[in-house]
PDB file of C-alpha atoms and ligand atoms in Angstrom:
ATOM      1  CA  UNK O   1     269.579 109.885  15.565  1.00 91.00           C
ATOM      2  CA  UNK O   2     272.274 112.556  15.481  1.00 95.00           C
ATOM      3  CA  UNK O   3     275.175 110.715  13.805  1.00 97.00           C
ATOM      4  CA  UNK O   4     275.585 107.769  11.441  1.00 98.00           C
ATOM      5  CA  UNK O   5     278.860 106.160  12.450  1.00 98.00           C
ATOM      6  CA  UNK O   6     278.033 102.484  11.897  1.00 98.00           C
ATOM      7  CA  UNK O   7     275.163 100.114  11.136  1.00 97.00           C
ATOM      8  CA  UNK O   8     274.634  99.648  14.883  1.00 95.00           C
ATOM      9  CA  UNK O   9     273.339 103.234  15.038  1.00 94.00           C
ATOM     10  CA  UNK O  10     270.278 102.134  13.044  1.00 93.00           C
ATOM     11  CA  UNK O  11     269.011  98.643  13.896  1.00 83.00           C
ATOM     12  CA  UNK O  12     266.510  96.897  11.608  1.00 85.00           C
ATOM     13  CA  UNK O  13     263.835  99.546  12.235  1.00 90.00           C
ATOM     14  CA  UNK O  14     266.203 102.407  11.445  1.00 94.00           C
ATOM     15  CA  UNK O  15     267.317 100.689   8.246  1.00 96.00           C
ATOM     16  CA  UNK O  16     263.662 100.265   7.262  1.00 95.00           C
ATOM     17  CA  UNK O  17     263.033 103.980   7.845  1.00 95.00           C
ATOM     18  CA  UNK O  18     265.997 104.989   5.654  1.00 97.00           C
ATOM     19  CA  UNK O  19     264.738 102.662   2.887  1.00 97.00           C
ATOM     20  CA  UNK O  20     261.238 104.159   3.105  1.00 96.00           C
ATOM     21  CA  UNK O  21     262.620 107.696   2.869  1.00 96.00           C
ATOM     22  CA  UNK O  22     264.861 106.664  -0.041  1.00 97.00           C
ATOM     23  CA  UNK O  23     261.760 105.416  -1.900  1.00 96.00           C
ATOM     24  CA  UNK O  24     260.143 108.821  -1.562  1.00 95.00           C
ATOM     25  CA  UNK O  25     263.302 110.584  -2.723  1.00 97.00           C
ATOM     26  CA  UNK O  26     263.504 108.280  -5.751  1.00 96.00           C
ATOM     27  CA  UNK O  27     260.312 109.922  -6.973  1.00 93.00           C
ATOM     28  CA  UNK O  28     261.907 113.352  -6.431  1.00 95.00           C
ATOM     29  CA  UNK O  29     264.985 112.455  -8.487  1.00 94.00           C
ATOM     30  CA  UNK O  30     262.763 111.519 -11.445  1.00 94.00           C
ATOM     31  CA  UNK O  31     261.193 114.982 -11.686  1.00 94.00           C
ATOM     32  CA  UNK O  32     262.265 117.555 -14.297  1.00 95.00           C
ATOM     33  CA  UNK O  33     263.685 119.609 -11.436  1.00 96.00           C
ATOM     34  CA  UNK O  34     264.920 116.922  -9.008  1.00 96.00           C
ATOM     35  CA  UNK O  35     265.035 119.130  -5.956  1.00 96.00           C
ATOM     36  CA  UNK O  36     263.046 119.694  -2.748  1.00 97.00           C
ATOM     37  CA  UNK O  37     263.520 122.399  -0.108  1.00 97.00           C
ATOM     38  CA  UNK O  38     263.754 119.913   2.774  1.00 97.00           C
ATOM     39  CA  UNK O  39     267.216 121.015   4.000  1.00 98.00           C
ATOM     40  CA  UNK O  40     267.167 124.654   2.924  1.00 97.00           C
ATOM     41  CA  UNK O  41     269.391 126.651   5.291  1.00 97.00           C
ATOM     42  CA  UNK O  42     271.490 123.621   6.304  1.00 98.00           C
ATOM     43  CA  UNK O  43     275.160 123.266   5.375  1.00 98.00           C
ATOM     44  CA  UNK O  44     276.819 119.924   4.660  1.00 98.00           C
ATOM     45  CA  UNK O  45     280.613 119.591   4.434  1.00 98.00           C
ATOM     46  CA  UNK O  46     282.427 116.789   2.573  1.00 98.00           C
ATOM     47  CA  UNK O  47     285.686 116.037   4.326  1.00 97.00           C
ATOM     48  CA  UNK O  48     287.516 113.262   2.500  1.00 97.00           C
ATOM     49  CA  UNK O  49     291.016 112.328   3.608  1.00 96.00           C
ATOM     50  CA  UNK O  50     290.978 109.372   1.198  1.00 95.00           C
ATOM     51  CA  UNK O  51     290.136 109.127  -2.500  1.00 95.00           C
ATOM     52  CA  UNK O  52     286.532 108.664  -3.527  1.00 97.00           C
ATOM     53  CA  UNK O  53     284.390 108.996  -6.632  1.00 97.00           C
ATOM     54  CA  UNK O  54     281.002 107.468  -5.783  1.00 98.00           C
ATOM     55  CA  UNK O  55     280.586 108.371  -2.116  1.00 98.00           C
ATOM     56  CA  UNK O  56     281.762 111.985  -2.302  1.00 98.00           C
ATOM     57  CA  UNK O  57     279.874 112.878  -5.477  1.00 98.00           C
ATOM     58  CA  UNK O  58     276.662 111.161  -4.412  1.00 98.00           C
ATOM     59  CA  UNK O  59     276.660 112.848  -0.989  1.00 98.00           C
ATOM     60  CA  UNK O  60     277.213 116.225  -2.638  1.00 98.00           C
ATOM     61  CA  UNK O  61     274.444 115.516  -5.170  1.00 98.00           C
ATOM     62  CA  UNK O  62     272.148 114.319  -2.384  1.00 98.00           C
ATOM     63  CA  UNK O  63     272.732 117.468  -0.312  1.00 98.00           C
ATOM     64  CA  UNK O  64     272.095 119.725  -3.328  1.00 98.00           C
ATOM     65  CA  UNK O  65     268.877 117.882  -4.222  1.00 98.00           C
ATOM     66  CA  UNK O  66     267.662 118.600  -0.684  1.00 98.00           C
ATOM     67  CA  UNK O  67     268.607 122.303  -1.160  1.00 98.00           C
ATOM     68  CA  UNK O  68     271.357 122.215   1.472  1.00 98.00           C
ATOM     69  CA  UNK O  69     274.453 124.370   0.984  1.00 98.00           C
ATOM     70  CA  UNK O  70     277.593 122.303   0.420  1.00 98.00           C
ATOM     71  CA  UNK O  71     281.273 122.813   1.175  1.00 97.00           C
ATOM     72  CA  UNK O  72     284.080 120.556  -0.004  1.00 96.00           C
ATOM     73  CA  UNK O  73     287.248 120.188   2.019  1.00 94.00           C
ATOM     74  CA  UNK O  74     290.227 118.988  -0.028  1.00 90.00           C
ATOM     75  CA  UNK O  75     292.833 117.496   2.281  1.00 89.00           C
ATOM     76  CA  UNK O  76     295.575 117.884  -0.345  1.00 90.00           C
ATOM     77  CA  UNK O  77     295.147 121.664  -0.648  1.00 92.00           C
ATOM     78  CA  UNK O  78     294.228 122.469   2.970  1.00 94.00           C
ATOM     79  CA  UNK O  79     296.200 123.779   5.937  1.00 94.00           C
ATOM     80  CA  UNK O  80     296.748 120.158   6.993  1.00 91.00           C
ATOM     81  CA  UNK O  81     299.790 120.448   4.755  1.00 91.00           C
ATOM     82  CA  UNK O  82     301.052 123.234   7.035  1.00 94.00           C
ATOM     83  CA  UNK O  83     300.743 120.955  10.050  1.00 95.00           C
ATOM     84  CA  UNK O  84     297.234 121.758  11.324  1.00 96.00           C
ATOM     85  CA  UNK O  85     295.789 118.917  13.412  1.00 96.00           C
ATOM     86  CA  UNK O  86     292.535 117.072  12.724  1.00 96.00           C
ATOM     87  CA  UNK O  87     291.011 118.623  15.867  1.00 97.00           C
ATOM     88  CA  UNK O  88     291.905 122.179  14.867  1.00 97.00           C
ATOM     89  CA  UNK O  89     290.755 121.515  11.311  1.00 97.00           C
ATOM     90  CA  UNK O  90     287.269 120.321  12.276  1.00 97.00           C
ATOM     91  CA  UNK O  91     286.855 123.117  14.841  1.00 97.00           C
ATOM     92  CA  UNK O  92     287.788 125.618  12.125  1.00 97.00           C
ATOM     93  CA  UNK O  93     285.237 124.127   9.738  1.00 97.00           C
ATOM     94  CA  UNK O  94     282.588 124.085  12.483  1.00 97.00           C
ATOM     95  CA  UNK O  95     283.186 127.778  13.216  1.00 98.00           C
ATOM     96  CA  UNK O  96     281.926 128.582   9.708  1.00 97.00           C
ATOM     97  CA  UNK O  97     278.451 127.455  10.751  1.00 97.00           C
ATOM     98  CA  UNK O  98     277.760 123.934   9.525  1.00 98.00           C
ATOM     99  CA  UNK O  99     275.217 121.229  10.268  1.00 98.00           C
ATOM    100  CA  UNK O 100     276.877 118.008   9.106  1.00 98.00           C
ATOM    101  CA  UNK O 101     280.260 116.635   8.114  1.00 98.00           C
ATOM    102  CA  UNK O 102     280.534 113.641   5.806  1.00 98.00           C
ATOM    103  CA  UNK O 103     283.932 112.197   6.665  1.00 98.00           C
ATOM    104  CA  UNK O 104     286.156 109.562   5.099  1.00 98.00           C
ATOM    105  CA  UNK O 105     289.499 108.723   6.676  1.00 97.00           C
ATOM    106  CA  UNK O 106     292.111 105.993   6.369  1.00 95.00           C
ATOM    107  CA  UNK O 107     292.055 105.412  10.140  1.00 96.00           C
ATOM    108  CA  UNK O 108     289.249 103.481  11.834  1.00 97.00           C
ATOM    109  CA  UNK O 109     287.444 105.506  14.494  1.00 97.00           C
ATOM    110  CA  UNK O 110     288.072 109.026  13.142  1.00 98.00           C
ATOM    111  CA  UNK O 111     284.356 109.805  12.545  1.00 98.00           C
ATOM    112  CA  UNK O 112     283.585 108.706  16.135  1.00 98.00           C
ATOM    113  CA  UNK O 113     286.407 110.902  17.406  1.00 98.00           C
ATOM    114  CA  UNK O 114     285.126 113.948  15.489  1.00 98.00           C
ATOM    115  CA  UNK O 115     281.590 113.323  16.765  1.00 98.00           C
ATOM    116  CA  UNK O 116     282.958 113.747  20.282  1.00 98.00           C
ATOM    117  CA  UNK O 117     284.601 117.076  19.477  1.00 98.00           C
ATOM    118  CA  UNK O 118     281.935 119.154  17.737  1.00 97.00           C
ATOM    119  CA  UNK O 119     278.153 119.632  17.681  1.00 97.00           C
ATOM    120  CA  UNK O 120     277.496 118.964  13.994  1.00 98.00           C
ATOM    121  CA  UNK O 121     276.105 115.625  12.799  1.00 98.00           C
ATOM    122  CA  UNK O 122     278.836 113.264  11.612  1.00 98.00           C
ATOM    123  CA  UNK O 123     278.294 110.741   8.833  1.00 98.00           C
ATOM    124  CA  UNK O 124     280.873 108.019   8.374  1.00 98.00           C
ATOM    125  CA  UNK O 125     281.727 107.784   4.655  1.00 98.00           C
ATOM    126  CA  UNK O 126     284.270 105.012   5.317  1.00 98.00           C
ATOM    127  CA  UNK O 127     286.860 104.761   8.106  1.00 98.00           C
ATOM    128  CA  UNK O 128     289.834 102.455   7.665  1.00 96.00           C
ATOM    129  CA  UNK O 129     288.803  98.798   7.795  1.00 95.00           C
ATOM    130  CA  UNK O 130     285.960  99.601  10.163  1.00 97.00           C
ATOM    131  CA  UNK O 131     282.656 100.594   8.530  1.00 98.00           C
ATOM    132  CA  UNK O 132     281.031 102.188   5.501  1.00 98.00           C
ATOM    133  CA  UNK O 133     277.414 102.314   6.630  1.00 98.00           C
ATOM    134  CA  UNK O 134     275.885 104.235   3.713  1.00 98.00           C
ATOM    135  CA  UNK O 135     277.407 101.716   1.288  1.00 98.00           C
ATOM    136  CA  UNK O 136     275.606  98.941   3.177  1.00 98.00           C
ATOM    137  CA  UNK O 137     272.345 100.890   3.151  1.00 98.00           C
ATOM    138  CA  UNK O 138     272.496 101.511  -0.593  1.00 98.00           C
ATOM    139  CA  UNK O 139     273.335  97.842  -1.171  1.00 98.00           C
ATOM    140  CA  UNK O 140     270.328  96.706   0.859  1.00 98.00           C
ATOM    141  CA  UNK O 141     268.158  99.250  -0.956  1.00 98.00           C
ATOM    142  CA  UNK O 142     269.373  98.090  -4.390  1.00 98.00           C
ATOM    143  CA  UNK O 143     268.774  94.443  -3.615  1.00 98.00           C
ATOM    144  CA  UNK O 144     265.373  95.061  -2.068  1.00 98.00           C
ATOM    145  CA  UNK O 145     264.260  96.976  -5.144  1.00 98.00           C
ATOM    146  CA  UNK O 146     265.338  94.011  -7.273  1.00 98.00           C
ATOM    147  CA  UNK O 147     264.147  91.099  -5.129  1.00 98.00           C
ATOM    148  CA  UNK O 148     261.502  92.515  -2.773  1.00 96.00           C
ATOM    149  CA  UNK O 149     261.753  91.061   0.742  1.00 95.00           C
ATOM    150  CA  UNK O 150     265.279  89.919   1.616  1.00 97.00           C
ATOM    151  CA  UNK O 151     264.384  87.313   4.254  1.00 97.00           C
ATOM    152  CA  UNK O 152     266.291  84.098   3.469  1.00 98.00           C
ATOM    153  CA  UNK O 153     268.235  85.533   0.512  1.00 98.00           C
ATOM    154  CA  UNK O 154     271.701  83.883   0.371  1.00 98.00           C
ATOM    155  CA  UNK O 155     274.542  86.347  -0.179  1.00 98.00           C
ATOM    156  CA  UNK O 156     278.180  85.370  -0.654  1.00 98.00           C
ATOM    157  CA  UNK O 157     280.656  88.203  -0.046  1.00 98.00           C
ATOM    158  CA  UNK O 158     283.840  87.179  -1.870  1.00 98.00           C
ATOM    159  CA  UNK O 159     287.377  88.574  -1.693  1.00 97.00           C
ATOM    160  CA  UNK O 160     289.447  90.727   0.613  1.00 96.00           C
ATOM    161  CA  UNK O 161     287.134  90.710   3.633  1.00 97.00           C
ATOM    162  CA  UNK O 162     289.975  91.483   6.052  1.00 96.00           C
ATOM    163  CA  UNK O 163     290.568  95.038   4.842  1.00 95.00           C
ATOM    164  CA  UNK O 164     286.982  95.744   3.827  1.00 97.00           C
ATOM    165  CA  UNK O 165     284.834  98.264   5.701  1.00 98.00           C
ATOM    166  CA  UNK O 166     282.169  97.550   3.069  1.00 98.00           C
ATOM    167  CA  UNK O 167     282.068  93.904   4.192  1.00 98.00           C
ATOM    168  CA  UNK O 168     281.828  94.772   7.904  1.00 98.00           C
ATOM    169  CA  UNK O 169     278.866  97.102   7.380  1.00 98.00           C
ATOM    170  CA  UNK O 170     277.321  94.891   4.704  1.00 98.00           C
ATOM    171  CA  UNK O 171     277.342  91.690   6.775  1.00 98.00           C
ATOM    172  CA  UNK O 172     275.531  93.461   9.621  1.00 97.00           C
ATOM    173  CA  UNK O 173     272.984  95.219   7.414  1.00 97.00           C
ATOM    174  CA  UNK O 174     272.155  92.170   5.267  1.00 98.00           C
ATOM    175  CA  UNK O 175     271.913  89.950   8.366  1.00 97.00           C
ATOM    176  CA  UNK O 176     269.492  92.413   9.970  1.00 96.00           C
ATOM    177  CA  UNK O 177     267.297  92.222   6.883  1.00 96.00           C
ATOM    178  CA  UNK O 178     267.121  88.425   7.311  1.00 96.00           C
ATOM    179  CA  UNK O 179     269.685  87.427   4.673  1.00 98.00           C
ATOM    180  CA  UNK O 180     271.946  84.416   5.096  1.00 98.00           C
ATOM    181  CA  UNK O 181     275.469  85.816   4.613  1.00 98.00           C
ATOM    182  CA  UNK O 182     278.631  83.827   3.820  1.00 98.00           C
ATOM    183  CA  UNK O 183     282.053  85.458   3.473  1.00 98.00           C
ATOM    184  CA  UNK O 184     284.550  83.736   1.207  1.00 98.00           C
ATOM    185  CA  UNK O 185     288.223  84.290   0.452  1.00 97.00           C
ATOM    186  CA  UNK O 186     291.716  83.020   1.195  1.00 97.00           C
ATOM    187  CA  UNK O 187     292.261  82.375   4.938  1.00 96.00           C
ATOM    188  CA  UNK O 188     294.739  85.278   5.030  1.00 95.00           C
ATOM    189  CA  UNK O 189     291.997  87.678   3.950  1.00 96.00           C
ATOM    190  CA  UNK O 190     289.211  86.516   6.287  1.00 97.00           C
ATOM    191  CA  UNK O 191     289.330  88.219   9.713  1.00 96.00           C
ATOM    192  CA  UNK O 192     289.381  85.889  12.702  1.00 95.00           C
ATOM    193  CA  UNK O 193     286.029  85.902  14.530  1.00 96.00           C
ATOM    194  CA  UNK O 194     284.106  87.525  11.665  1.00 97.00           C
ATOM    195  CA  UNK O 195     281.260  85.045  12.302  1.00 97.00           C
ATOM    196  CA  UNK O 196     280.315  87.190  15.310  1.00 97.00           C
ATOM    197  CA  UNK O 197     278.982  89.812  12.885  1.00 96.00           C
ATOM    198  CA  UNK O 198     276.371  87.298  11.684  1.00 96.00           C
ATOM    199  CA  UNK O 199     277.899  85.321   8.790  1.00 98.00           C
ATOM    200  CA  UNK O 200     279.303  81.932   7.789  1.00 98.00           C
ATOM    201  CA  UNK O 201     282.837  81.508   6.440  1.00 98.00           C
ATOM    202  CA  UNK O 202     284.098  79.602   3.404  1.00 98.00           C
ATOM    203  CA  UNK O 203     287.684  79.486   2.169  1.00 97.00           C
ATOM    204  CA  UNK O 204     286.734  78.231  -1.278  1.00 98.00           C
ATOM    205  CA  UNK O 205     284.147  78.966  -3.953  1.00 98.00           C
ATOM    206  CA  UNK O 206     283.027  75.305  -4.019  1.00 97.00           C
ATOM    207  CA  UNK O 207     279.602  76.057  -2.546  1.00 97.00           C
ATOM    208  CA  UNK O 208     278.954  79.342  -4.368  1.00 98.00           C
ATOM    209  CA  UNK O 209     276.293  77.745  -6.545  1.00 98.00           C
ATOM    210  CA  UNK O 210     273.915  78.066  -3.576  1.00 97.00           C
ATOM    211  CA  UNK O 211     274.176  81.878  -3.549  1.00 98.00           C
ATOM    212  CA  UNK O 212     271.352  84.066  -4.811  1.00 98.00           C
ATOM    213  CA  UNK O 213     273.713  87.052  -4.823  1.00 98.00           C
ATOM    214  CA  UNK O 214     277.500  87.214  -5.214  1.00 98.00           C
ATOM    215  CA  UNK O 215     278.982  90.389  -3.730  1.00 98.00           C
ATOM    216  CA  UNK O 216     282.602  90.734  -4.900  1.00 98.00           C
ATOM    217  CA  UNK O 217     285.163  92.880  -3.063  1.00 98.00           C
ATOM    218  CA  UNK O 218     288.208  94.692  -4.405  1.00 95.00           C
ATOM    219  CA  UNK O 219     291.687  93.721  -3.249  1.00 89.00           C
ATOM    220  CA  UNK O 220     292.426  96.706  -0.978  1.00 81.00           C
ATOM    221  CA  UNK O 221     296.087  97.092  -1.874  1.00 78.00           C
ATOM    222  CA  UNK O 222     296.208 100.534  -0.251  1.00 77.00           C
ATOM    223  CA  UNK O 223     295.516  98.946   3.166  1.00 72.00           C
ATOM    224  CA  UNK O 224     297.830  95.939   2.848  1.00 69.00           C
ATOM    225  CA  UNK O 225     301.120  96.049   4.669  1.00 68.00           C
ATOM    226  CA  UNK O 226     302.323  92.593   3.638  1.00 67.00           C
ATOM    227  CA  UNK O 227     301.726  89.886   1.100  1.00 83.00           C
ATOM    228  CA  UNK O 228     298.356  88.204   1.634  1.00 89.00           C
ATOM    229  CA  UNK O 229     298.189  86.151  -1.575  1.00 89.00           C
ATOM    230  CA  UNK O 230     301.018  84.534  -3.562  1.00 87.00           C
ATOM    231  CA  UNK O 231     300.155  86.672  -6.614  1.00 89.00           C
ATOM    232  CA  UNK O 232     297.116  88.402  -8.089  1.00 91.00           C
ATOM    233  CA  UNK O 233     297.162  85.798 -10.860  1.00 92.00           C
ATOM    234  CA  UNK O 234     296.815  82.919  -8.391  1.00 93.00           C
ATOM    235  CA  UNK O 235     294.204  84.849  -6.431  1.00 94.00           C
ATOM    236  CA  UNK O 236     292.184  85.408  -9.619  1.00 95.00           C
ATOM    237  CA  UNK O 237     292.475  81.729 -10.560  1.00 96.00           C
ATOM    238  CA  UNK O 238     290.853  80.671  -7.246  1.00 97.00           C
ATOM    239  CA  UNK O 239     288.492  83.541  -6.415  1.00 97.00           C
ATOM    240  CA  UNK O 240     287.743  85.648  -9.482  1.00 98.00           C
ATOM    241  CA  UNK O 241     284.069  85.679 -10.453  1.00 98.00           C
ATOM    242  CA  UNK O 242     283.866  85.078 -14.185  1.00 98.00           C
ATOM    243  CA  UNK O 243     281.301  83.819 -16.651  1.00 97.00           C
ATOM    244  CA  UNK O 244     281.881  80.201 -15.579  1.00 97.00           C
ATOM    245  CA  UNK O 245     281.357  80.861 -11.890  1.00 98.00           C
ATOM    246  CA  UNK O 246     278.417  83.287 -12.126  1.00 98.00           C
ATOM    247  CA  UNK O 247     275.343  81.172 -12.770  1.00 98.00           C
ATOM    248  CA  UNK O 248     272.456  82.540 -14.854  1.00 97.00           C
ATOM    249  CA  UNK O 249     270.121  82.761 -11.825  1.00 97.00           C
ATOM    250  CA  UNK O 250     272.596  84.720  -9.663  1.00 98.00           C
ATOM    251  CA  UNK O 251     272.891  88.491  -9.185  1.00 98.00           C
ATOM    252  CA  UNK O 252     276.267  90.207  -8.956  1.00 98.00           C
ATOM    253  CA  UNK O 253     277.141  93.205  -6.777  1.00 98.00           C
ATOM    254  CA  UNK O 254     280.349  95.162  -6.172  1.00 98.00           C
ATOM    255  CA  UNK O 255     280.833  98.431  -4.244  1.00 98.00           C
ATOM    256  CA  UNK O 256     283.233  99.882  -6.838  1.00 97.00           C
ATOM    257  CA  UNK O 257     285.789 100.730  -7.940  1.00 97.00           C
ATOM    258  CA  UNK O 258     286.196  97.415  -9.797  1.00 97.00           C
ATOM    259  CA  UNK O 259     289.598  96.035 -10.719  1.00 95.00           C
ATOM    260  CA  UNK O 260     288.607  94.246 -13.913  1.00 96.00           C
ATOM    261  CA  UNK O 261     290.529  91.030 -14.390  1.00 95.00           C
ATOM    262  CA  UNK O 262     291.246  90.631 -10.651  1.00 95.00           C
ATOM    263  CA  UNK O 263     288.118  90.085  -8.527  1.00 97.00           C
ATOM    264  CA  UNK O 264     285.758  90.223 -11.518  1.00 98.00           C
ATOM    265  CA  UNK O 265     286.157  89.293 -15.175  1.00 98.00           C
ATOM    266  CA  UNK O 266     285.039  92.067 -17.523  1.00 97.00           C
ATOM    267  CA  UNK O 267     282.316  89.832 -19.012  1.00 97.00           C
ATOM    268  CA  UNK O 268     280.412  89.659 -15.705  1.00 98.00           C
ATOM    269  CA  UNK O 269     280.856  93.366 -14.889  1.00 98.00           C
ATOM    270  CA  UNK O 270     279.027  94.166 -18.127  1.00 97.00           C
ATOM    271  CA  UNK O 271     276.407  91.402 -17.834  1.00 97.00           C
ATOM    272  CA  UNK O 272     272.711  92.073 -17.123  1.00 97.00           C
ATOM    273  CA  UNK O 273     273.129  90.148 -13.851  1.00 98.00           C
ATOM    274  CA  UNK O 274     275.393  92.905 -12.482  1.00 98.00           C
ATOM    275  CA  UNK O 275     273.711  95.521 -10.254  1.00 98.00           C
ATOM    276  CA  UNK O 276     276.818  97.714 -10.060  1.00 98.00           C
ATOM    277  CA  UNK O 277     275.309 100.702 -11.895  1.00 98.00           C
ATOM    278  CA  UNK O 278     272.061 100.381  -9.916  1.00 98.00           C
ATOM    279  CA  UNK O 279     274.113 100.472  -6.697  1.00 98.00           C
ATOM    280  CA  UNK O 280     275.537 103.849  -7.740  1.00 98.00           C
ATOM    281  CA  UNK O 281     272.040 105.131  -8.616  1.00 98.00           C
ATOM    282  CA  UNK O 282     270.768 104.026  -5.211  1.00 98.00           C
ATOM    283  CA  UNK O 283     273.626 105.898  -3.541  1.00 98.00           C
ATOM    284  CA  UNK O 284     272.079 109.294  -4.263  1.00 98.00           C
ATOM    285  CA  UNK O 285     268.583 108.578  -2.875  1.00 98.00           C
ATOM    286  CA  UNK O 286     269.872 106.607   0.114  1.00 98.00           C
ATOM    287  CA  UNK O 287     272.248 109.449   1.018  1.00 98.00           C
ATOM    288  CA  UNK O 288     269.382 111.935   0.613  1.00 98.00           C
ATOM    289  CA  UNK O 289     267.462 109.793   3.106  1.00 98.00           C
ATOM    290  CA  UNK O 290     270.365 109.706   5.564  1.00 98.00           C
ATOM    291  CA  UNK O 291     270.942 113.476   5.382  1.00 98.00           C
ATOM    292  CA  UNK O 292     267.215 114.095   5.817  1.00 97.00           C
ATOM    293  CA  UNK O 293     266.983 111.671   8.750  1.00 96.00           C
ATOM    294  CA  UNK O 294     269.884 113.368  10.546  1.00 97.00           C
ATOM    295  CA  UNK O 295     269.234 117.010   9.718  1.00 98.00           C
ATOM    296  CA  UNK O 296     265.480 117.442   9.494  1.00 94.00           C
ATOM    297  CA  UNK O 297     265.154 116.832  13.240  1.00 63.00           C
ATOM    298  CA  UNK O 298     262.850 114.714  15.424  1.00 45.00           C
ATOM    299  CA  UNK O 299     262.085 110.980  15.293  1.00 46.00           C
ATOM    300  CA  UNK O 300     261.472 109.063  12.100  1.00 43.00           C
ATOM    301  CA  UNK O 301     257.681 109.406  12.017  1.00 39.00           C
ATOM    302  CA  UNK O 302     257.827 113.152  12.577  1.00 38.00           C
ATOM    303  CA  UNK O 303     260.478 113.601   9.944  1.00 41.00           C
ATOM    304  CA  UNK O 304     258.463 111.766   7.323  1.00 40.00           C
ATOM    305  CA  UNK O 305     255.379 113.871   8.021  1.00 39.00           C
ATOM    306  CA  UNK O 306     257.391 117.102   7.859  1.00 42.00           C
ATOM    307  CA  UNK O 307     258.651 116.100   4.459  1.00 42.00           C
ATOM    308  CA  UNK O 308     255.070 115.490   3.326  1.00 41.00           C
ATOM    309  CA  UNK O 309     254.059 118.943   4.534  1.00 40.00           C
ATOM    310  CA  UNK O 310     256.938 120.648   2.745  1.00 45.00           C
ATOM    311  CA  UNK O 311     256.361 118.776  -0.463  1.00 41.00           C
ATOM    312  CA  UNK O 312     252.659 118.137  -1.119  1.00 35.00           C
ATOM    313  CA  UNK O 313     253.358 116.405  -4.447  1.00 36.00           C
ATOM    314  CA  UNK O 314     255.285 113.628  -2.766  1.00 41.00           C
ATOM    315  CA  UNK O 315     254.030 110.095  -3.507  1.00 39.00           C
ATOM    316  CA  UNK O 316     253.766 107.635  -0.656  1.00 44.00           C
ATOM    317  CA  UNK O 317     256.709 105.224  -0.304  1.00 46.00           C
ATOM    318  CA  UNK O 318     256.220 101.799  -1.869  1.00 49.00           C
ATOM    319  CA  UNK O 319     255.380  99.035   0.616  1.00 49.00           C
ATOM    320  CA  UNK O 320     258.416  96.901   1.522  1.00 45.00           C
TER     321      UNK O 320
HETATM  322  N1   CP Q   1     282.165 102.308  -2.937  1.00 96.32           N
HETATM  323  C1   CP Q   1     282.892 103.393  -2.639  1.00 96.32           C
HETATM  324  O1   CP Q   1     283.018 103.790  -1.484  1.00 96.32           O
HETATM  325  O2   CP Q   1     283.420 104.027  -3.738  1.00 96.32           O
HETATM  326  P1   CP Q   1     284.317 105.334  -3.704  1.00 96.32           P
HETATM  327  O3   CP Q   1     285.623 104.970  -3.033  1.00 96.32           O
HETATM  328  O4   CP Q   1     284.479 105.731  -5.147  1.00 96.32           O
HETATM  329  O5   CP Q   1     283.588 106.377  -2.899  1.00 96.32           O
END
């Protein structure tokens, strides 16, 4: 695999391979010096045209823990402001000798477009409403560490599904792991035909008691061009997950950043049922796995054995 542009690039087997690699990197991150030489000599560029805390920092941490060199492109202080095009910008960055670009952009399809222009590996760190594949991988990894096998696990994804790249990647990844996925939100915020990705649809929280996992989404105000709900207050009254709606046996996930008091009440964000911090922790090892998979070369089996050779202290991945 050269690029990671969407969940389709992986399939169930590819997802399993990333999870296995992430398990081995988890052991690395627990060492006194959490670093291996696996990507020494490689250069990874972060190119974020949209704000990010978790994704950008965890990719940069992941690259450093694999001993790759890192470069950070800041759109706000670059020659984009002088009118340079996206094409000329990525060709300029490529000319510096790089191996991968981690790209986030407000427009769907930009990572695919860049992948067609240059030779470096492209990793989609979120494009418009389209996909956020590493978010889905870290979510699957987090849940699998908590629950073990995911076959038959019922997940309700609640909120602004329409504008959510997290939901599009998450539905596909969870469905491939055998989960039963339901998306829930006001009809204005559920995309028509979303069932084709492998989920059920509910317009109310009435059946949410059946869920093993509630995955709440942020209202993506930055992508809304009109009014999709009468008011945030009314939205919260019908769809906010609070201490009444989250049952004691249910787990809670959210990709972050959370808008406390809108999609989630503060009491559930801080409850032991919330996996939100664990999701961030998983982000580093899952992104190490993705960078390794793309940049260490060869097929999955060969890559894993190379890693073993380079790092003889590595423990074997845990069985799924
Ligand atoms: N979940 C997520 O993509 O967070 P950031 O926008 O902070 O990267």
